[in-house]
Backbone as JSON, one array per atom type, in Angstrom:
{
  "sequence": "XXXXXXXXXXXXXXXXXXXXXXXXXXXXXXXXXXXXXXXXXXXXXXXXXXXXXXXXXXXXXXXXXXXXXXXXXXXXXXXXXXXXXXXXXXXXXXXXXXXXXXXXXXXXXXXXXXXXXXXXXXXXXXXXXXXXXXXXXXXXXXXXXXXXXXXX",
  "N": [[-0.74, 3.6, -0.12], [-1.0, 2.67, -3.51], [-2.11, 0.46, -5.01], [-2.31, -2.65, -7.65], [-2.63, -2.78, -10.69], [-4.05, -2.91, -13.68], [-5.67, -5.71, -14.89], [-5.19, -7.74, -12.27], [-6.19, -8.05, -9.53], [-8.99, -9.62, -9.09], [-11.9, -9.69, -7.75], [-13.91, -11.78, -7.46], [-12.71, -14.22, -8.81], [-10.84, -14.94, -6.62], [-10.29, -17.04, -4.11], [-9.99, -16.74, -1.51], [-10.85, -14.16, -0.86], [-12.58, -11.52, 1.43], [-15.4, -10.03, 1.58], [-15.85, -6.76, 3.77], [-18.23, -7.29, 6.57], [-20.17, -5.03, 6.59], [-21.35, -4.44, 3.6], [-21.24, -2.61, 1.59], [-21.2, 0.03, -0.99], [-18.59, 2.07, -0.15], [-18.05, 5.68, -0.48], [-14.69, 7.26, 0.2], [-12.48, 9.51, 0.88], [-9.33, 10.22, -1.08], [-6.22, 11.37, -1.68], [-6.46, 13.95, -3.68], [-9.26, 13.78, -4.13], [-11.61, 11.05, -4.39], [-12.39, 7.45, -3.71], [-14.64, 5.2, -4.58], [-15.28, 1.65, -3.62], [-15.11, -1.44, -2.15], [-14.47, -2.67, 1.28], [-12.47, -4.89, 1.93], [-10.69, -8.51, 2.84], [-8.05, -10.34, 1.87], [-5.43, -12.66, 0.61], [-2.47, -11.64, 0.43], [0.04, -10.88, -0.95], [3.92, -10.22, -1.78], [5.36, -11.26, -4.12], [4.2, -12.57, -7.3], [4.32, -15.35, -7.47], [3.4, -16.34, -5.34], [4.82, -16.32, -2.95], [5.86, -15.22, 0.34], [3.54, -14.41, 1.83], [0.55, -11.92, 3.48], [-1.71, -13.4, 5.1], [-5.72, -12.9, 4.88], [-5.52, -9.87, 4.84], [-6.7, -6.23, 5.27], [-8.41, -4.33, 2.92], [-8.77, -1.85, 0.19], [-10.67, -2.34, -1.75], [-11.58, -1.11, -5.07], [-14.18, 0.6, -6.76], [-14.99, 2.4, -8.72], [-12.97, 5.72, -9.38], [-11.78, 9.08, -8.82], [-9.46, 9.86, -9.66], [-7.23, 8.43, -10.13], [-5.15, 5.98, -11.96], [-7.49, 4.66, -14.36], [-6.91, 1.48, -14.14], [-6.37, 0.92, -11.91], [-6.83, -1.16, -9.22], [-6.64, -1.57, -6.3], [-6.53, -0.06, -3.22], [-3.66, -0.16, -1.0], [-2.53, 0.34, 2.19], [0.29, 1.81, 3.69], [0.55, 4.01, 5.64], [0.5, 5.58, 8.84], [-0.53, 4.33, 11.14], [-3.1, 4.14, 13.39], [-4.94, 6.86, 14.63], [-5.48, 10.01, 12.57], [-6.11, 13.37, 11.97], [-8.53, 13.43, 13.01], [-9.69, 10.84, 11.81], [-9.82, 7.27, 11.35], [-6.45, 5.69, 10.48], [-6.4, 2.94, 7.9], [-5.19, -0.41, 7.8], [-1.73, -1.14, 8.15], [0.47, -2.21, 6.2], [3.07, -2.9, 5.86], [3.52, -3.43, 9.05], [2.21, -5.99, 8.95], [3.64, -7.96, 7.53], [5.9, -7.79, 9.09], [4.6, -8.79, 11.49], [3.8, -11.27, 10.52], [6.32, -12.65, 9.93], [7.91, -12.12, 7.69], [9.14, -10.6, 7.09], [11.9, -8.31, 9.14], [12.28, -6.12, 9.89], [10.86, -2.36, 9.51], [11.59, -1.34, 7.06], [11.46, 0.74, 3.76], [11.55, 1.05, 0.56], [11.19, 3.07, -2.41], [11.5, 3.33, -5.95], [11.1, 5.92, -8.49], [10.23, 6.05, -11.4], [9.58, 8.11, -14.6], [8.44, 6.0, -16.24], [5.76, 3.81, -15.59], [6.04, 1.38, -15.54], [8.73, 0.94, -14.97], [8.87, 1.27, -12.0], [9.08, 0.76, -8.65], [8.87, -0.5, -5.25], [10.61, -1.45, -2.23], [11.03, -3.82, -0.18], [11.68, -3.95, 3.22], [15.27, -5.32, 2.46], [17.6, -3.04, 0.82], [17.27, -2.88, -2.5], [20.34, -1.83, -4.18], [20.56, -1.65, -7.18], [19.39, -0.17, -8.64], [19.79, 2.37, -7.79], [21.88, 5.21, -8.56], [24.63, 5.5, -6.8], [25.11, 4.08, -4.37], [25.88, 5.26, -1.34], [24.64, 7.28, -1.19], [22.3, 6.58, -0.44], [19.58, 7.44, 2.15], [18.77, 7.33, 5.29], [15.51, 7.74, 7.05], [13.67, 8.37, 9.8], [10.76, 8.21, 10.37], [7.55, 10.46, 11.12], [5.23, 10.65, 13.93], [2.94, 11.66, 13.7], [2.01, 13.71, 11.12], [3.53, 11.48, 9.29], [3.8, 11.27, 6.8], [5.83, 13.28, 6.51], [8.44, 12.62, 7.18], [11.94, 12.8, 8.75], [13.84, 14.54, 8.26]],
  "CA": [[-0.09, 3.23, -1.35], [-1.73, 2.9, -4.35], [-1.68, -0.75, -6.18], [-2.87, -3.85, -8.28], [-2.47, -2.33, -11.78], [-4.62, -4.1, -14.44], [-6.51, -7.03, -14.05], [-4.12, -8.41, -11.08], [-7.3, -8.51, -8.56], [-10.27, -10.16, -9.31], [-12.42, -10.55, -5.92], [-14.71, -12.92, -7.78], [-12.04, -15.2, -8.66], [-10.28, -15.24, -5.61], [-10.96, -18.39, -2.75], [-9.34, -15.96, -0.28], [-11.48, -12.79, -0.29], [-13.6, -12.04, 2.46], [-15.77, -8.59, 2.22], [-16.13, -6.4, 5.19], [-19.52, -7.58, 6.77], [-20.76, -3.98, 5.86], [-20.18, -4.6, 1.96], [-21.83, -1.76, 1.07], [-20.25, 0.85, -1.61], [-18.28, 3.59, 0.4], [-17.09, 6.86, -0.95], [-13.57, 7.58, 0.54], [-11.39, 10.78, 0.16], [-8.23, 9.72, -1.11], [-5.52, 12.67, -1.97], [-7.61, 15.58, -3.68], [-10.21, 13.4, -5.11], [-12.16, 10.32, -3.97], [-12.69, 6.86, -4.55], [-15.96, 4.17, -4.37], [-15.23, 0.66, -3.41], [-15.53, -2.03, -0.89], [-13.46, -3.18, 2.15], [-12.43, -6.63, 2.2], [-9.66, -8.91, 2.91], [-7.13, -11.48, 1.27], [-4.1, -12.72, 0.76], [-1.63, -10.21, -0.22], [1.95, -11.52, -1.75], [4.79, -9.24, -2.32], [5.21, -11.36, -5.71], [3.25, -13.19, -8.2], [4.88, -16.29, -7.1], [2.47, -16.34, -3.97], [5.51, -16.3, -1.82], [6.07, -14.13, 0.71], [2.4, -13.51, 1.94], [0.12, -11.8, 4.16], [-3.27, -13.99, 4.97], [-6.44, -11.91, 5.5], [-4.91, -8.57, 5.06], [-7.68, -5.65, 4.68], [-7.53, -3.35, 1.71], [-9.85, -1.42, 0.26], [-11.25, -2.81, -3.34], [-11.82, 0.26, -5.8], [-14.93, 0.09, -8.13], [-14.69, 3.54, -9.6], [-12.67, 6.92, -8.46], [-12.0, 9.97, -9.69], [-8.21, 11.08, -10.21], [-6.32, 7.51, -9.89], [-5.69, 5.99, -13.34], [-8.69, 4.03, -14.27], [-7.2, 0.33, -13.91], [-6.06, 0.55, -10.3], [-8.11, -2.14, -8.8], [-6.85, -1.33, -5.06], [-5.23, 0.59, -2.27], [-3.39, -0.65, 0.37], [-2.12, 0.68, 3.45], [1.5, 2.57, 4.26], [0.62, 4.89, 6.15], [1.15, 5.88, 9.74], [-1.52, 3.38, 12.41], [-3.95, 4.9, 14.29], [-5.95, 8.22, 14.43], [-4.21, 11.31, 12.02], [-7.03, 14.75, 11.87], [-10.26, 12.59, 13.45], [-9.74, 9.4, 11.05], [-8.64, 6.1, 11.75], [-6.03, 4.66, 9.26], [-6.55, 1.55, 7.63], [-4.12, -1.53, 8.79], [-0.51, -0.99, 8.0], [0.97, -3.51, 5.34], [4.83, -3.29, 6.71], [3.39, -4.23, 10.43], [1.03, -7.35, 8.76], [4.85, -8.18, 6.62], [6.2, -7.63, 10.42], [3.95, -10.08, 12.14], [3.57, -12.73, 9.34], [7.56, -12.62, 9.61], [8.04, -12.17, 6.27], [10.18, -9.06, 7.26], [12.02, -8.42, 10.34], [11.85, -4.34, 10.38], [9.78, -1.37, 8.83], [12.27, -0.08, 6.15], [10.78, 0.27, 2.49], [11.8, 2.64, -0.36], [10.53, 4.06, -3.63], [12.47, 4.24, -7.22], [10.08, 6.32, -8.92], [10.06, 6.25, -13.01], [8.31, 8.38, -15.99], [7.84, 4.63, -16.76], [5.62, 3.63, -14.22], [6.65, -0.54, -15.75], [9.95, 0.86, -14.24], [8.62, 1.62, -10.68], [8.97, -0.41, -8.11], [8.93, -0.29, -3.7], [11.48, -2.98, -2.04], [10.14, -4.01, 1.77], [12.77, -4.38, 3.49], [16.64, -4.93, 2.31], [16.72, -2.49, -0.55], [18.04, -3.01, -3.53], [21.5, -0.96, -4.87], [20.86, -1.92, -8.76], [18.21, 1.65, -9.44], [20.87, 3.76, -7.47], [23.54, 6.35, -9.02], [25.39, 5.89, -5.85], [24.54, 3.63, -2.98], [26.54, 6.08, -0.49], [23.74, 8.51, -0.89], [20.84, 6.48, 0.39], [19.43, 8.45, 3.16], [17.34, 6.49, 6.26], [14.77, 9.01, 7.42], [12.78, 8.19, 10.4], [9.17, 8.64, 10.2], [7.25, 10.86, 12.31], [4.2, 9.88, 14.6], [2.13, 12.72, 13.41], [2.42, 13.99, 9.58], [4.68, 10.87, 9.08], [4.86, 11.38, 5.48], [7.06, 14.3, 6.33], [9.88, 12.02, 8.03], [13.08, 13.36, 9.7], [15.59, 15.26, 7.43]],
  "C": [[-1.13, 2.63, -2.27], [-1.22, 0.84, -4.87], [-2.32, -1.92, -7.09], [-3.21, -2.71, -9.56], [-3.37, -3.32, -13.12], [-5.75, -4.46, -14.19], [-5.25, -7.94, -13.2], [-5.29, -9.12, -9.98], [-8.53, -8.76, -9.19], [-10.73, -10.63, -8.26], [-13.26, -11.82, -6.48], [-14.05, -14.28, -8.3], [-11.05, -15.51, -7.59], [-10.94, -16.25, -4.64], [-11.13, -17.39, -1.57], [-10.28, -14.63, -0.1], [-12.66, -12.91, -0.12], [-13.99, -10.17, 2.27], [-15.78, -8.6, 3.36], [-17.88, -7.04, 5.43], [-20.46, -5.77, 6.26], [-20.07, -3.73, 4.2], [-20.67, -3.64, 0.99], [-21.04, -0.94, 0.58], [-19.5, 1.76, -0.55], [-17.71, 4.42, -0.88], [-15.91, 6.97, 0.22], [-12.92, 8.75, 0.25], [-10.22, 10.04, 0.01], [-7.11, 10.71, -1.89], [-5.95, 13.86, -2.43], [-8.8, 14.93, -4.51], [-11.41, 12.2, -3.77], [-12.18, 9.17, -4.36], [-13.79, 6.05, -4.23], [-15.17, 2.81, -4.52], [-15.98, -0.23, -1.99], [-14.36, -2.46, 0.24], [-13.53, -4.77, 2.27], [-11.28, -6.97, 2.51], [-9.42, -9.95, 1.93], [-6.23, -11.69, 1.22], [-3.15, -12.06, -0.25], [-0.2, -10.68, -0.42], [2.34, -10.31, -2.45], [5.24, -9.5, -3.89], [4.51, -12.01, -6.15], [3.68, -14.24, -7.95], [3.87, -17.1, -6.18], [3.7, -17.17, -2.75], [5.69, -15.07, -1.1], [4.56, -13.47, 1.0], [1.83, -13.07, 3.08], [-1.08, -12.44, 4.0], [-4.44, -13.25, 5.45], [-6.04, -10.14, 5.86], [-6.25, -7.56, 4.3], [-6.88, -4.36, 3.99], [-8.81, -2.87, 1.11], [-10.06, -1.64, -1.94], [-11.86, -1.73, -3.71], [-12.59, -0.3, -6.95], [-15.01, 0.81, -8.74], [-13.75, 4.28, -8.09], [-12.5, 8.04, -9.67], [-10.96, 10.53, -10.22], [-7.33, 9.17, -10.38], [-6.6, 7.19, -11.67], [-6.95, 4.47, -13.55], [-8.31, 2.0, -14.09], [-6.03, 0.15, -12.89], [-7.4, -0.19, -9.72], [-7.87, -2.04, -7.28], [-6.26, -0.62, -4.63], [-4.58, 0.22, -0.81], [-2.16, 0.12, 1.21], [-0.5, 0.84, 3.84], [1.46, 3.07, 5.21], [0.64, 4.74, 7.64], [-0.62, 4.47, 10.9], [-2.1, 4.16, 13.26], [-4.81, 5.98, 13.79], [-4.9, 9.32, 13.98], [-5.87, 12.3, 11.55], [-8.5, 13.84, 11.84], [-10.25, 11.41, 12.4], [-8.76, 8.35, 11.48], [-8.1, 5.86, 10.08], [-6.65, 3.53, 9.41], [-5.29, 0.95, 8.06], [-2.85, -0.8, 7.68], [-0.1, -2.51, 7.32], [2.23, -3.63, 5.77], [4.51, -4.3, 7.74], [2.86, -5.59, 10.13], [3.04, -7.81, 8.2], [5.74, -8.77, 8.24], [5.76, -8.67, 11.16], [3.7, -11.29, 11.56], [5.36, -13.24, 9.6], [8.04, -13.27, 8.16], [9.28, -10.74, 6.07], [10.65, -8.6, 8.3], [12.06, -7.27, 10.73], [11.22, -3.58, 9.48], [10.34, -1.03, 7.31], [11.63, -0.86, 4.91], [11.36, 1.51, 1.64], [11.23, 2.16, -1.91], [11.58, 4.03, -4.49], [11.04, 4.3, -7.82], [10.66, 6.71, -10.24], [9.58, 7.17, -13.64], [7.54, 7.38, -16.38], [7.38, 4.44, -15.63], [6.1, 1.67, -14.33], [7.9, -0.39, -14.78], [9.78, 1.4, -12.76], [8.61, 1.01, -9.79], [9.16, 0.11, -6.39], [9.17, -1.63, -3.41], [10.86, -2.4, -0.95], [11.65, -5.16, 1.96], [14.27, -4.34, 3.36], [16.41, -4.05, 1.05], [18.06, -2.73, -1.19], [19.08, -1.73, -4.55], [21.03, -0.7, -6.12], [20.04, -0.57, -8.97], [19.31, 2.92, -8.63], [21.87, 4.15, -8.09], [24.32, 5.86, -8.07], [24.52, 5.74, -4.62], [24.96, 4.19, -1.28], [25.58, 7.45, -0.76], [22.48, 8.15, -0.24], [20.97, 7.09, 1.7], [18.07, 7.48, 4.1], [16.84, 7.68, 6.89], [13.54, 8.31, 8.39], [11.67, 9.29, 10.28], [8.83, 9.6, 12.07], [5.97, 10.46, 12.7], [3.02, 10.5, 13.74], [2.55, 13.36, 11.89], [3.3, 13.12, 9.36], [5.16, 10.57, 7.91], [5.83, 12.57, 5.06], [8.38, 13.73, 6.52], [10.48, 13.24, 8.46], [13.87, 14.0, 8.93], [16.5, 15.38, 7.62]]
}
């Protein structure tokens, strides 16, 4: 998942962020493109409040790329844990949400905008108010392997 829009992250004003000990640029593939940053950690809050956080959560700080829009400052971690076609994922932000108990199971969903101001991903209970018709949400277990296909 793609996030920090803006100026939201600033590693140089942060107390909390810790580069990887190798703080050297990487290139990354990241959907049909690429991006250059560094790996580090910090503390990661679901709102601006700084409630609701993870401490030391790694994420990968973006100093250029090539398709994202230019003031995404990071990307952090959805995706499935472990090894998927010879690569390890990066950490899983649900499971850190999970173990911080800040969340007591996996579920997360998506209302996706034209506006991206109107975009938003709830962790956790989800919220009715962006649905036509809360008798259509659909729970779709994930799969181990391609798990952004889920279950249909």
């Amino acid at each position: 998942m793609s996030c920090c829009f803006g100026d939201n992250f600033d590693a140089s004003a942060s107390d909390s962020w810790k580069p990887a000990e190798n703080t050297k640029i990487d290139e990354v593939e990241y959907l049909s493109g690429y991006i250059e940053g560094i790996t580090g950690s910090d503390k990661v809050c679901l709102a601006a409040e700084n409630s609701d956080c993870v401490n030391e959560f790694e994420f990968f700080l973006i100093d250029y790329n090539q398709l994202l829009p230019p003031d995404m400052d990071g990307v952090l971690g959805l995706c499935a844990r472990g090894m998927v076609d010879d690569h390890e994922n990066g950490p899983d932000f649900i499971d850190a949400l999970i173990s911080s108990e800040i969340l007591s199971d996996s579920t997360f969903a998506f209302s996706l905008s034209n506006d991206s101001e109107q975009s938003y991903v709830d962790f956790g209970e989800v919220r009715e108010i962006g649905m036509s018709d809360p008798d259509d949400l659909k729970y779709i277990q994930l799969e181990d392997h391609f798990f952004w296909l889920g279950g249909w």
